[in-house]
Short mmCIF file of C-alpha atoms in Angstrom, two decimals:
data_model
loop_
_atom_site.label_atom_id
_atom_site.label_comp_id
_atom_site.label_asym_id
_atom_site.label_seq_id
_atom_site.Cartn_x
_atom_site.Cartn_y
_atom_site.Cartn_z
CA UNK A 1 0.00 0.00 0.00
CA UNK A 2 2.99 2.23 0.51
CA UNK A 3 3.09 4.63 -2.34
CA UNK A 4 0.41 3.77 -3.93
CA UNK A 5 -1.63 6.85 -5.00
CA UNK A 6 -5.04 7.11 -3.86
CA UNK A 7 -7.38 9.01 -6.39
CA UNK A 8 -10.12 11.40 -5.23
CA UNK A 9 -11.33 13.84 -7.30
CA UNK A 10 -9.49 16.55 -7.64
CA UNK A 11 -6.72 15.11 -5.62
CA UNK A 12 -4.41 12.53 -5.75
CA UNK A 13 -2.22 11.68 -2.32
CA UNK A 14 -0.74 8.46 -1.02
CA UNK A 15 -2.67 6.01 0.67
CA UNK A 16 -0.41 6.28 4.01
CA UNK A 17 -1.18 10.33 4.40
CA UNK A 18 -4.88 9.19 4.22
CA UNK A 19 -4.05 6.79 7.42
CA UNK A 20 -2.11 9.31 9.19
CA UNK A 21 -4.46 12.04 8.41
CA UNK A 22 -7.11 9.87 9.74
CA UNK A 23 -4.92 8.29 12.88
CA UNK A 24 -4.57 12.20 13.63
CA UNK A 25 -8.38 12.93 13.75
CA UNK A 26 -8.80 10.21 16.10
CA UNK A 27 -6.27 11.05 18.77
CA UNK A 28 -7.19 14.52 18.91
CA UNK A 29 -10.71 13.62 19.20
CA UNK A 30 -9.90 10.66 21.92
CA UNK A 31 -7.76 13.40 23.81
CA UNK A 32 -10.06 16.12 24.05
CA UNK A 33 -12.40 13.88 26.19
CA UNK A 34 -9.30 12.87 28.43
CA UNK A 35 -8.44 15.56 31.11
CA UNK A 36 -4.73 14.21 30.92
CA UNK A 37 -4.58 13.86 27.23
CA UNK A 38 -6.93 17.45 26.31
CA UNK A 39 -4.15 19.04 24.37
CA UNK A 40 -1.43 16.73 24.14
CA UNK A 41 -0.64 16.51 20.39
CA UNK A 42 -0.49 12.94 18.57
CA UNK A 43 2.75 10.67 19.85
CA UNK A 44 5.02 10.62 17.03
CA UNK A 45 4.39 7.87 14.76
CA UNK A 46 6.70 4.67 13.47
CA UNK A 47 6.19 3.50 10.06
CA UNK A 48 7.76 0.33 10.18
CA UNK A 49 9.12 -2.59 13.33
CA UNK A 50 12.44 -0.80 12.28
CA UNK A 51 11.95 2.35 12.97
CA UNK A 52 10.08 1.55 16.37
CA UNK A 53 13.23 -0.69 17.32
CA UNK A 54 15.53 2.19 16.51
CA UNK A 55 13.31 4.80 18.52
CA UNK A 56 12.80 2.43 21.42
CA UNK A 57 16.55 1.54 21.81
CA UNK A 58 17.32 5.66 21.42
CA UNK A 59 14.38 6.08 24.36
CA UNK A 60 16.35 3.07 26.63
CA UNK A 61 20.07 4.71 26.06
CA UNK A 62 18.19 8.14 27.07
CA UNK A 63 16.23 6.75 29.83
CA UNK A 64 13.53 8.52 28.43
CA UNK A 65 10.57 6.63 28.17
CA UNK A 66 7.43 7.76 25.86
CA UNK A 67 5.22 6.82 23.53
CA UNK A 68 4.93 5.83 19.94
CA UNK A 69 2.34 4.77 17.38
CA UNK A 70 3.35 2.28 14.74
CA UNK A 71 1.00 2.33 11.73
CA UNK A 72 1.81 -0.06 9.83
CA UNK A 73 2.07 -0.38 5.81
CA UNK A 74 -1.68 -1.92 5.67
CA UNK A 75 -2.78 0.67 8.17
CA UNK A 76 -2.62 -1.02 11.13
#
């Protein structure tokens, strides 16, 4: 699905902005009911198990714990 253009009159944009675009929407309207989220902007997010690994062993080095979204390549 990565890369693969999604066509919707009069645009064209990848399939994976349409996830993260919609991933966004979500969180901000899942926060806003959430005294301790109302605010907070989305976590970043991973786009593959690499990059996750790579953040999470920069967050362990760091001790710096946080949190991360991984959206996978079929939108999960």
């Amino acid at each position: 699905m990565r890369g693969r253009p999604v066509v919707s009159a009069p645009f064209c944009i990848h399939a994976k902005e349409i996830t993260k675009r919609t991933l966004a929407e979500a969180w901000q309207r899942t926060a806003a009911r959430h005294a301790l989220l109302d605010e907070v902007g989305l976590p970043p997010v991973a786009l593959s198990d690499d990059e996750l690994e790579e953040w999470s062993e920069l967050a362990e080095e760091a001790e710096d714990g946080g949190l991360r979204l991984l959206l996978d390549e079929d939108g999960t």
